[in-house]
Coordinates of C-alpha atoms and ligand atoms in Angstrom, one line a residue:
X277 CA 135.2 -92.2 -48.9
X278 CA 132.3 -89.5 -49.0
X279 CA 133.2 -86.6 -47.4
X280 CA 130.6 -84.2 -45.2
X281 CA 129.6 -80.6 -46.2
X282 CA 130.9 -79.1 -43.4
X283 CA 134.3 -80.2 -43.7
X284 CA 134.4 -79.3 -47.4
X285 CA 133.7 -76.0 -47.0
X286 CA 136.5 -75.5 -45.1
X287 CA 138.2 -75.2 -48.5
X288 CA 141.2 -78.0 -47.1
X289 CA 140.4 -79.9 -49.9
X290 CA 140.8 -77.5 -52.5
X291 CA 141.4 -79.1 -56.1
X292 CA 140.7 -82.2 -54.9
X293 CA 139.0 -85.3 -56.3
X294 CA 136.0 -85.4 -53.8
X295 CA 132.6 -87.3 -53.0
X296 CA 129.4 -86.0 -51.8
X297 CA 126.8 -88.0 -50.1
X298 CA 123.4 -85.8 -49.4
X299 CA 119.8 -84.5 -50.5
X300 CA 119.3 -82.2 -52.5
X301 CA 117.8 -79.0 -51.7
X302 CA 117.4 -76.9 -54.7
X303 CA 118.2 -77.4 -58.6
X304 CA 118.3 -74.7 -60.5
X305 CA 119.1 -73.2 -64.0
X306 CA 119.7 -77.2 -64.7
X307 CA 123.4 -76.5 -63.5
X308 CA 123.7 -75.6 -59.8
X309 CA 122.1 -78.1 -57.4
X310 CA 122.2 -77.3 -53.6
X311 CA 123.5 -79.8 -51.3
X312 CA 122.9 -80.6 -47.5
X313 CA 123.9 -83.3 -45.0
X314 CA 123.1 -82.4 -42.4
X315 CA 125.8 -81.7 -40.9
X316 CA 125.7 -77.6 -41.3
X317 CA 122.7 -75.4 -41.8
X318 CA 125.2 -74.5 -45.2
X319 CA 124.4 -76.3 -48.7
X320 CA 127.6 -77.0 -51.2
X321 CA 126.5 -75.9 -54.2
X322 CA 127.5 -78.5 -57.0
X323 CA 127.9 -77.2 -60.8
X324 CA 126.8 -80.0 -63.2
X325 CA 127.7 -79.8 -66.6
X326 CA 124.8 -80.5 -68.1
X327 CA 125.2 -81.0 -71.8
X328 CA 127.5 -84.1 -70.5
X329 CA 125.1 -85.6 -68.0
X330 CA 122.5 -88.0 -68.8
X331 CA 118.9 -86.1 -69.0
X332 CA 117.2 -89.0 -67.2
X333 CA 119.4 -88.6 -64.8
X334 CA 119.3 -84.7 -64.1
X335 CA 115.3 -85.2 -64.3
X336 CA 115.2 -87.2 -61.3
X337 CA 117.6 -84.3 -59.1
X338 CA 114.1 -83.2 -57.2
X339 CA 114.2 -81.3 -53.8
X340 CA 114.4 -84.2 -51.4
X341 CA 116.1 -86.2 -53.6
X342 CA 119.7 -88.5 -52.5
X343 CA 122.5 -88.2 -53.9
X344 CA 126.1 -89.3 -54.3
X345 CA 128.4 -86.3 -56.4
X346 CA 131.8 -86.8 -57.5
X347 CA 134.3 -84.5 -58.2
X348 CA 136.5 -81.2 -57.8
X349 CA 135.9 -79.1 -54.9
X350 CA 136.6 -75.2 -56.4
X351 CA 137.0 -72.2 -55.9
X352 CA 133.6 -70.1 -56.4
X353 CA 133.0 -67.6 -58.5
X354 CA 129.0 -67.3 -57.9
X355 CA 127.9 -64.9 -54.9
X356 CA 127.1 -66.9 -51.3
X357 CA 129.7 -69.4 -51.3
X358 CA 133.7 -69.4 -51.0
X359 CA 134.1 -72.8 -52.5
X360 CA 131.5 -75.5 -54.8
X361 CA 131.9 -79.1 -56.6
X362 CA 132.7 -79.5 -60.5
X363 CA 130.9 -82.4 -60.7
X364 CA 132.1 -84.9 -62.9
X365 CA 129.6 -87.7 -61.9
X366 CA 126.1 -87.5 -60.2
X367 CA 124.4 -90.7 -59.2
X368 CA 120.6 -90.1 -57.7
X369 CA 120.3 -92.8 -54.8
X370 CA 116.8 -92.3 -54.1
X371 CA 114.3 -90.2 -55.8
X372 CA 111.9 -88.2 -54.6
X373 CA 108.5 -87.3 -55.8
X374 CA 108.0 -83.2 -56.8
X375 CA 104.8 -83.8 -56.0
X376 CA 104.2 -85.8 -53.1
X377 CA 107.3 -84.2 -50.7
X378 CA 106.0 -82.4 -48.5
X379 CA 108.9 -80.6 -48.0
X380 CA 109.6 -77.8 -50.7
X381 CA 112.0 -75.3 -50.8
X382 CA 109.5 -72.3 -49.6
X383 CA 108.1 -71.4 -46.1
X384 CA 105.8 -73.7 -44.2
X385 CA 104.0 -73.2 -41.5
X386 CA 105.1 -74.8 -38.2
X387 CA 101.8 -76.4 -37.8
X388 CA 102.2 -78.2 -41.2
X389 CA 105.9 -78.7 -40.0
X390 CA 104.2 -80.6 -37.2
X391 CA 102.6 -82.9 -38.9
X392 CA 105.4 -84.1 -40.8
X393 CA 108.0 -84.4 -37.9
X394 CA 109.5 -87.1 -39.5
X395 CA 110.8 -84.4 -42.9
X396 CA 110.8 -81.2 -40.3
X397 CA 114.1 -82.0 -39.6
X398 CA 115.2 -81.4 -43.4
X399 CA 114.5 -78.0 -43.4
X400 CA 117.0 -75.4 -42.2
X401 CA 115.6 -74.1 -39.4
X402 CA 114.9 -77.9 -37.7
X403 CA 118.2 -79.0 -38.4
X404 CA 119.4 -76.1 -36.8
X405 CA 117.5 -76.4 -33.6
X406 CA 118.1 -80.5 -33.4
X407 CA 121.9 -79.1 -33.8
X408 CA 122.1 -77.2 -30.8
X409 CA 119.8 -79.5 -29.0
X410 CA 122.6 -81.9 -29.5
X411 CA 125.7 -79.4 -28.8
X412 CA 123.4 -78.3 -25.6
X413 CA 123.2 -81.5 -24.1
X414 CA 126.8 -82.4 -25.2
X415 CA 127.8 -79.2 -23.2
X416 CA 125.7 -80.4 -19.9
X417 CA 127.3 -83.2 -19.7
X418 CA 131.0 -81.2 -20.2
X419 CA 130.2 -78.7 -17.4
X420 CA 129.3 -81.7 -14.6
X421 CA 132.5 -84.2 -15.8
X422 CA 134.6 -80.6 -15.6
X423 CA 133.3 -80.2 -12.1
X424 CA 133.6 -83.5 -10.4
X425 CA 129.7 -84.5 -10.8
X426 CA 129.3 -88.4 -11.9
X427 CA 126.4 -89.1 -14.2
X428 CA 123.3 -91.0 -12.4
X429 CA 120.4 -93.0 -14.5
X430 CA 117.9 -93.1 -11.7
X431 CA 115.1 -95.6 -12.5
X432 CA 112.3 -94.1 -15.3
X433 CA 109.4 -96.9 -14.0
X434 CA 109.0 -95.9 -10.1
X435 CA 106.8 -96.4 -7.4
X436 CA 106.6 -92.9 -5.9
X437 CA 105.9 -89.5 -7.2
X438 CA 108.5 -87.0 -6.3
X439 CA 106.4 -84.0 -6.6
X440 CA 103.5 -85.4 -5.1
X441 CA 101.5 -83.8 -7.5
X442 CA 99.7 -87.1 -9.1
X443 CA 100.0 -85.9 -12.7
X444 CA 101.7 -90.0 -13.2
X445 CA 101.3 -92.3 -16.1
X446 CA 100.6 -95.4 -15.2
X447 CA 102.9 -98.5 -15.9
X448 CA 100.9 -102.0 -16.0
X449 CA 100.5 -104.7 -17.8
X450 CA 97.4 -105.7 -16.1
X451 CA 94.8 -106.6 -18.9
X452 CA 92.5 -103.7 -19.0
X453 CA 89.3 -105.6 -19.5
X454 CA 89.9 -107.8 -16.9
X455 CA 91.2 -105.6 -14.3
X456 CA 91.8 -107.9 -10.8
X457 CA 90.1 -106.9 -7.6
X458 CA 90.9 -107.2 -4.7
X459 CA 87.7 -107.7 -1.4
X460 CA 87.5 -104.4 -0.9
X461 CA 87.0 -103.7 -4.4
X462 CA 90.1 -101.8 -4.9
X463 CA 92.5 -102.9 -8.0
X464 CA 94.9 -105.6 -7.1
X465 CA 98.5 -104.8 -7.8
X466 CA 99.7 -107.2 -6.2
X467 CA 98.5 -108.9 -9.7
X468 CA 100.8 -106.5 -11.7
X469 CA 104.1 -106.8 -13.5
X470 CA 105.9 -105.1 -11.0
X471 CA 103.6 -106.6 -7.7
X472 CA 103.1 -103.1 -6.8
X473 CA 101.6 -99.5 -8.4
X474 CA 104.2 -98.2 -10.4
X475 CA 104.4 -95.2 -12.7
X476 CA 106.7 -93.6 -15.4
X477 CA 108.9 -91.0 -13.2
X478 CA 108.2 -87.5 -12.8
X479 CA 111.4 -86.5 -11.7
X480 CA 115.1 -88.9 -10.7
X481 CA 115.5 -86.0 -7.8
X482 CA 114.7 -88.7 -4.8
X483 CA 116.4 -91.6 -6.1
X484 CA 119.2 -89.0 -6.9
X485 CA 119.4 -87.7 -3.6
X486 CA 120.3 -91.2 -2.3
X487 CA 123.6 -90.8 -4.5
X488 CA 124.4 -87.4 -3.9
X489 CA 125.1 -88.8 0.3
X490 CA 127.4 -91.1 -0.9
X491 CA 128.8 -89.8 -4.3
X492 CA 128.8 -86.0 -3.2
X493 CA 127.9 -84.7 -6.5
X494 CA 126.1 -86.4 -8.6
X495 CA 123.4 -85.4 -12.3
X496 CA 121.1 -87.3 -14.0
X497 CA 119.7 -86.2 -17.5
X498 CA 116.7 -88.3 -18.7
X499 CA 113.5 -88.6 -19.5
X500 CA 110.7 -87.8 -17.4
X501 CA 106.7 -87.7 -17.7
X502 CA 104.2 -85.9 -16.5
X503 CA 100.3 -86.0 -17.2
X504 CA 99.5 -82.5 -16.8
X505 CA 96.6 -81.7 -19.2
X506 CA 98.2 -78.2 -20.2
X507 CA 98.4 -77.3 -23.8
X508 CA 101.0 -74.5 -23.6
X509 CA 103.8 -73.4 -25.3
X510 CA 105.9 -74.3 -22.5
X511 CA 104.4 -77.7 -21.5
X512 CA 105.3 -81.2 -22.9
X513 CA 103.7 -85.1 -21.2
X514 CA 107.1 -86.5 -22.2
X515 CA 110.2 -84.1 -21.5
X516 CA 114.0 -84.4 -20.5
X517 CA 115.5 -83.1 -17.2
X518 CA 118.6 -82.4 -16.1
X519 CA 119.0 -83.2 -12.0
X520 CA 121.7 -82.0 -10.4
X521 CA 122.4 -83.4 -6.7
X522 CA 125.3 -81.7 -4.1
X523 CA 125.9 -83.4 -0.8
X524 CA 126.4 -80.4 1.9
X525 CA 125.2 -77.4 -0.6
X526 CA 123.0 -75.0 1.2
X527 CA 120.4 -73.1 -1.3
X528 CA 123.0 -70.3 -2.0
X529 CA 125.2 -72.2 -3.3
X530 CA 122.6 -74.1 -5.0
X531 CA 121.7 -70.7 -6.8
X532 CA 125.8 -70.5 -7.6
X533 CA 125.3 -73.3 -9.4
X534 CA 122.2 -72.9 -11.7
X535 CA 123.8 -69.7 -12.5
X536 CA 126.4 -70.4 -13.4
X537 CA 125.5 -73.7 -15.0
X538 CA 123.3 -72.1 -17.6
X539 CA 125.6 -69.6 -18.2
X540 CA 128.3 -72.0 -19.2
X541 CA 126.3 -74.1 -21.6
X542 CA 125.1 -70.8 -23.4
X543 CA 128.5 -69.7 -23.7
X544 CA 129.4 -73.1 -25.3
X545 CA 126.8 -73.0 -27.8
X546 CA 127.8 -69.5 -28.6
X547 CA 131.2 -69.9 -29.4
X548 CA 130.5 -73.8 -31.0
X549 CA 127.2 -73.4 -33.0
X550 CA 128.2 -70.1 -34.4
X551 CA 126.3 -70.6 -38.2
X552 CA 123.4 -72.0 -36.7
X553 CA 122.7 -69.6 -34.1
X554 CA 123.2 -67.0 -36.9
X555 CA 120.7 -68.3 -38.8
X556 CA 117.8 -68.6 -35.6
X557 CA 118.7 -65.3 -35.1
X558 CA 118.1 -63.9 -38.4
X559 CA 114.8 -65.8 -38.3
X560 CA 113.6 -64.7 -35.2
X561 CA 114.3 -60.7 -36.0
X562 CA 112.1 -61.8 -39.2
X563 CA 109.0 -63.1 -37.1
X564 CA 109.3 -60.3 -34.2
X565 CA 109.1 -58.2 -37.0
X566 CA 105.6 -59.2 -38.2
X567 CA 104.4 -58.6 -34.2
X568 CA 103.1 -55.6 -33.1
X569 CA 106.0 -52.9 -31.9
X570 CA 104.8 -53.6 -28.5
X571 CA 105.2 -56.8 -28.2
X572 CA 108.4 -57.3 -30.0
X573 CA 111.3 -57.8 -27.9
X574 CA 114.3 -55.3 -28.1
X575 CA 116.8 -57.7 -28.1
X576 CA 118.1 -60.0 -30.9
X577 CA 118.6 -63.6 -30.3
X578 CA 121.9 -63.0 -29.7
X579 CA 122.0 -60.2 -27.9
X580 CA 119.9 -62.1 -25.5
X581 CA 121.9 -65.1 -25.3
X582 CA 125.0 -62.5 -24.7
X583 CA 123.2 -60.9 -21.7
X584 CA 122.3 -64.2 -20.0
X585 CA 126.0 -65.1 -20.0
X586 CA 127.4 -61.6 -18.7
X587 CA 125.0 -60.6 -16.1
X588 CA 124.3 -61.7 -12.8
X589 CA 120.9 -63.0 -12.1
X590 CA 119.0 -61.1 -9.6
X591 CA 118.1 -62.9 -7.0
X592 CA 114.3 -62.1 -5.3
X593 CA 112.6 -63.7 -2.6
X594 CA 109.3 -64.8 -2.7
X595 CA 108.1 -62.3 -0.3
X596 CA 109.8 -59.2 -2.1
X597 CA 108.3 -60.5 -5.1
X598 CA 104.7 -60.4 -4.1
X599 CA 105.4 -56.4 -2.7
X600 CA 106.3 -55.7 -6.4
X601 CA 103.4 -57.8 -7.8
X602 CA 100.6 -56.4 -5.3
X603 CA 102.1 -52.8 -6.4
X604 CA 102.7 -53.2 -9.7
X605 CA 100.6 -51.4 -12.5
X606 CA 98.8 -54.7 -14.1
X607 CA 97.6 -55.4 -10.8
X608 CA 96.3 -52.3 -9.7
X609 CA 94.7 -52.0 -13.3
X610 CA 93.3 -55.7 -12.6
X611 CA 95.1 -57.3 -15.9
X612 CA 96.9 -59.9 -14.4
X613 CA 94.0 -63.1 -15.0
X614 CA 95.0 -64.1 -11.2
X615 CA 95.3 -60.6 -8.9
X616 CA 97.9 -60.5 -6.5
X617 CA 96.0 -60.0 -3.3
X618 CA 97.9 -61.4 -0.1
X619 CA 101.3 -63.3 0.5
X620 CA 100.9 -66.9 0.3
X621 CA 99.6 -66.7 -3.7
X622 CA 101.2 -69.2 -6.0
X623 CA 102.8 -67.4 -8.6
X624 CA 101.4 -67.5 -12.1
X625 CA 103.1 -67.7 -15.3
X626 CA 102.0 -64.3 -16.2
X627 CA 103.7 -62.7 -12.8
X628 CA 106.8 -64.4 -13.5
X629 CA 106.9 -62.8 -16.3
X630 CA 106.2 -59.3 -15.2
X631 CA 109.3 -60.0 -13.0
X632 CA 111.7 -61.0 -15.7
X633 CA 110.7 -58.7 -18.9
X634 CA 108.7 -55.9 -17.1
X635 CA 110.7 -55.4 -13.9
X636 CA 114.2 -56.7 -13.5
X637 CA 114.5 -57.2 -17.2
X638 CA 117.5 -60.1 -16.5
X639 CA 116.8 -63.7 -15.2
X640 CA 115.6 -63.8 -11.9
X641 CA 116.2 -66.5 -8.9
X642 CA 112.8 -66.8 -6.9
X643 CA 113.6 -68.0 -3.6
X644 CA 111.6 -69.0 -0.5
X645 CA 108.7 -69.3 -1.1
X646 CA 105.7 -70.5 1.5
X647 CA 105.5 -74.2 2.2
X648 CA 102.0 -74.7 1.4
X649 CA 102.8 -74.2 -2.4
X650 CA 105.5 -76.0 -3.1
X651 CA 106.6 -79.9 -2.7
X652 CA 107.4 -81.8 1.1
X653 CA 111.0 -82.3 0.7
X654 CA 111.7 -78.9 0.7
X655 CA 113.8 -77.6 4.1
X656 CA 111.8 -75.4 6.3
X657 CA 112.9 -72.3 7.3
X658 CA 112.7 -71.0 11.2
X659 CA 110.0 -68.8 10.0
X660 CA 107.9 -71.9 10.0
X661 CA 106.7 -70.8 7.1
X662 CA 108.7 -70.6 4.3
X663 CA 110.5 -73.2 2.3
X664 CA 114.1 -73.0 0.6
X665 CA 112.9 -73.5 -2.8
X666 CA 114.4 -71.4 -5.9
X667 CA 113.1 -70.9 -9.3
X668 CA 115.1 -69.9 -12.2
X669 CA 112.9 -67.9 -14.5
X670 CA 113.7 -66.5 -17.8
X671 CA 112.5 -64.0 -20.5
X672 CA 110.0 -65.6 -22.5
X673 CA 110.2 -68.7 -21.2
X674 CA 108.9 -68.0 -17.3
X675 CA 110.2 -70.8 -15.1
X676 CA 113.1 -72.8 -16.4
X677 CA 114.7 -73.9 -13.5
X678 CA 112.8 -75.0 -10.1
X679 CA 115.5 -76.5 -7.3
X680 CA 115.7 -76.2 -3.2
X681 CA 118.0 -77.5 -0.4
X682 CA 116.6 -80.1 0.3
X683 CA 114.9 -81.0 4.1
X684 CA 117.8 -82.6 6.1
X685 CA 116.0 -83.5 9.2
X686 CA 114.3 -86.6 10.1
X687 CA 111.8 -85.7 12.1
X688 CA 110.6 -82.6 10.4
X689 CA 110.9 -84.2 7.2
X690 CA 108.6 -87.0 8.6
X691 CA 105.6 -84.3 10.5
X692 CA 105.8 -83.1 6.7
X693 CA 105.1 -86.1 5.5
X694 CA 102.6 -87.0 7.6
X695 CA 101.0 -83.7 7.1
X696 CA 99.8 -83.9 3.6
X697 CA 100.2 -87.3 3.2
X698 CA 102.9 -88.8 1.9
X699 CA 103.2 -92.3 2.9
X700 CA 106.7 -93.2 4.9
X701 CA 106.6 -96.8 4.4
X702 CA 106.5 -95.8 0.4
X703 CA 109.7 -93.3 0.8
X704 CA 111.4 -95.8 3.3
X705 CA 114.7 -95.8 1.6
X706 CA 114.6 -91.6 1.0
X707 CA 114.1 -91.7 5.1
X708 CA 117.1 -93.6 5.5
X709 CA 119.4 -91.0 4.3
X710 CA 117.9 -88.8 7.1
X711 CA 118.9 -91.3 9.6
X712 CA 122.4 -92.7 8.3
X713 CA 124.8 -89.5 7.8
X714 CA 122.2 -86.9 6.8
X715 CA 123.6 -83.7 5.9
X716 CA 122.4 -80.1 4.5
X717 CA 122.2 -80.9 0.2
X718 CA 120.5 -79.2 -2.3
X719 CA 119.6 -79.5 -6.4
X720 CA 117.6 -78.3 -9.2
X721 CA 115.6 -79.6 -12.1
X722 CA 116.5 -77.8 -15.3
X723 CA 113.7 -78.2 -18.0
X724 CA 115.8 -79.3 -21.1
X725 CA 113.6 -78.5 -23.7
X726 CA 113.0 -74.6 -22.0
X727 CA 116.8 -74.7 -22.2
X728 CA 116.4 -75.4 -25.7
X729 CA 113.3 -73.1 -26.4
X730 CA 115.7 -69.9 -24.9
X731 CA 118.5 -70.6 -27.0
X732 CA 117.1 -71.5 -30.3
X733 CA 114.3 -68.8 -30.4
X734 CA 111.5 -70.9 -30.8
X735 CA 108.5 -69.9 -29.6
X736 CA 106.5 -73.6 -29.1
X737 CA 108.2 -75.8 -26.8
X738 CA 106.5 -78.8 -29.1
X739 CA 109.2 -77.3 -31.9
X740 CA 112.7 -77.7 -29.9
X741 CA 112.0 -82.0 -29.6
X742 CA 112.2 -84.5 -32.1
X743 CA 108.7 -86.3 -31.6
X744 CA 106.5 -83.5 -28.9
X745 CA 104.3 -85.9 -26.5
X746 CA 101.3 -83.8 -25.4
X747 CA 97.7 -84.4 -24.5
X748 CA 96.1 -86.1 -27.7
X749 CA 98.9 -86.3 -29.3
X750 CA 101.3 -89.2 -29.9
X751 CA 101.8 -89.8 -33.4
X752 CA 105.3 -91.1 -34.3
Ligands
4AD12 O1 110.2 -77.6 -11.0 P1 109.8 -79.0 -11.1 O2 108.8 -79.8 -10.7 O3 110.9 -79.2 -10.2 C1 111.1 -81.2 -10.1 O4 110.9 -81.4 -11.0 C2 112.1 -81.3 -9.1 N1 112.1 -82.9 -8.4 C3 113.7 -80.8 -9.9 C4 114.7 -80.7 -8.5 O5 114.7 -80.6 -7.5 N2 115.3 -82.0 -8.7 O6 110.7 -78.9 -13.0 C5 111.7 -79.0 -13.3 C6 111.7 -78.1 -14.3 C7 110.4 -76.7 -14.2 O7 111.7 -75.6 -14.1 C8 110.9 -76.8 -15.8 O8 111.7 -75.8 -16.5 C9 110.8 -78.2 -16.2 O9 110.9 -78.9 -15.1 N3 109.4 -79.0 -16.8 C10 108.5 -79.0 -17.9 N4 108.7 -78.7 -18.9 C11 108.6 -79.5 -20.1 N5 107.5 -79.8 -19.7 C12 106.6 -79.9 -18.7 N6 105.4 -80.5 -18.6 C13 107.5 -79.4 -18.0 N7 107.3 -79.7 -16.2 C14 108.5 -79.3 -15.9
MG13 MG1 108.9 -76.0 -10.5

């Protein structure tokens, strides 16, 4: 039975015969093979006795080849590792032609690696990012389970547009060359697979709410889809969202939950992913050093993560934020692309980043936004113009969480839906939760990739998901 590199490096098998399987990272001096099997960022050094090894085998030990190594785990006298394998037998399981293999032991640009997304996870950076992604997902489930939440799988195919933004991908099996029409000339969805118009979900919230109104505390963690044409470093067309929903929680409790949850998952990876984080910390520091001094972050990746776990998020109302922005230097000097003149303006990412990175210099929770820039389901405040919305804003990322206390009053909700043209008939089941045993409740959505971005320090969201989907791009 073969044993993983992460196990071998613990050194517990010292002076024992072992078998290792993995991929060659480098082979130098016809003697030292660095093997990686994905279990850790670290390679294990395999030392071959080239005089007693078939030359035809050694010729095949190229970067990217898969090998099976048998030998003894011994203490290493060389620098950089405490143990190594004295190779007694090496077998090349799968060759890799060095002329063709794109992932050579040198620095590749992230653009190049994106085009080779099926192989990029064989690099240190991407394997570290993907191991962190996996650990973060585990921490998410662990947090909620520990806190009495139930995991709910909300539908991916849905008839409703939760965010009302109309940025949905259609799901159909109609023949697109011969679309059936009604007498009025409209698409006849009755003939479609589900007998109605359906889409890929933009959020599991509405269905999640119905479950919170029975199970008390729930969360979803699944893929969501948005057909918005945003080509930015923070937007994907397919991304994963974590959406807790809690009956009887008001907005303050919702903010506490968001803060506590984020701090927990970051603490988890700080404790459990030290090697990968140390690697990414060094990577980011190197990348930052190539930037002009004024654009460099004054904290390393690890310092940023610690900062978030150790400091409270600053809670600021939208109205206060507008005052700050209105009187800010960049606004007065007309440096914002979207100047802030009046209360009611929608905040752009430049404003969010100013508040977080320049003004407060810590994560910020903005709350009580104008009703007309937020979704229909948010609870109206007594002032009649703001809703109990909250956005958590992070340095380098901007919005990482969007959430709210929900409108639990049937009449107010109906009126709101009518005003913005949401069909009551479509959401009859959603309204039922307000008819039968309605209660104050709240929840939020955390964009998983934005969290992974923050934790890994990767600047482009396309580099924290295995196969990114973005406008004009669905390769692999
Ligand atoms: O603010 P959003 O649109 O909120 C909702 O969908 C609510 N229904 C959530 C809820 O209350 N249950 O999205 C939530 C988060 C954003 O804060 C952001 O982190 C992420 O989802 N997000 C995206 N991430 C990557 N690519 C995109 N196109 C994203 N759109 C939103
Ligand atoms: Mg939002």
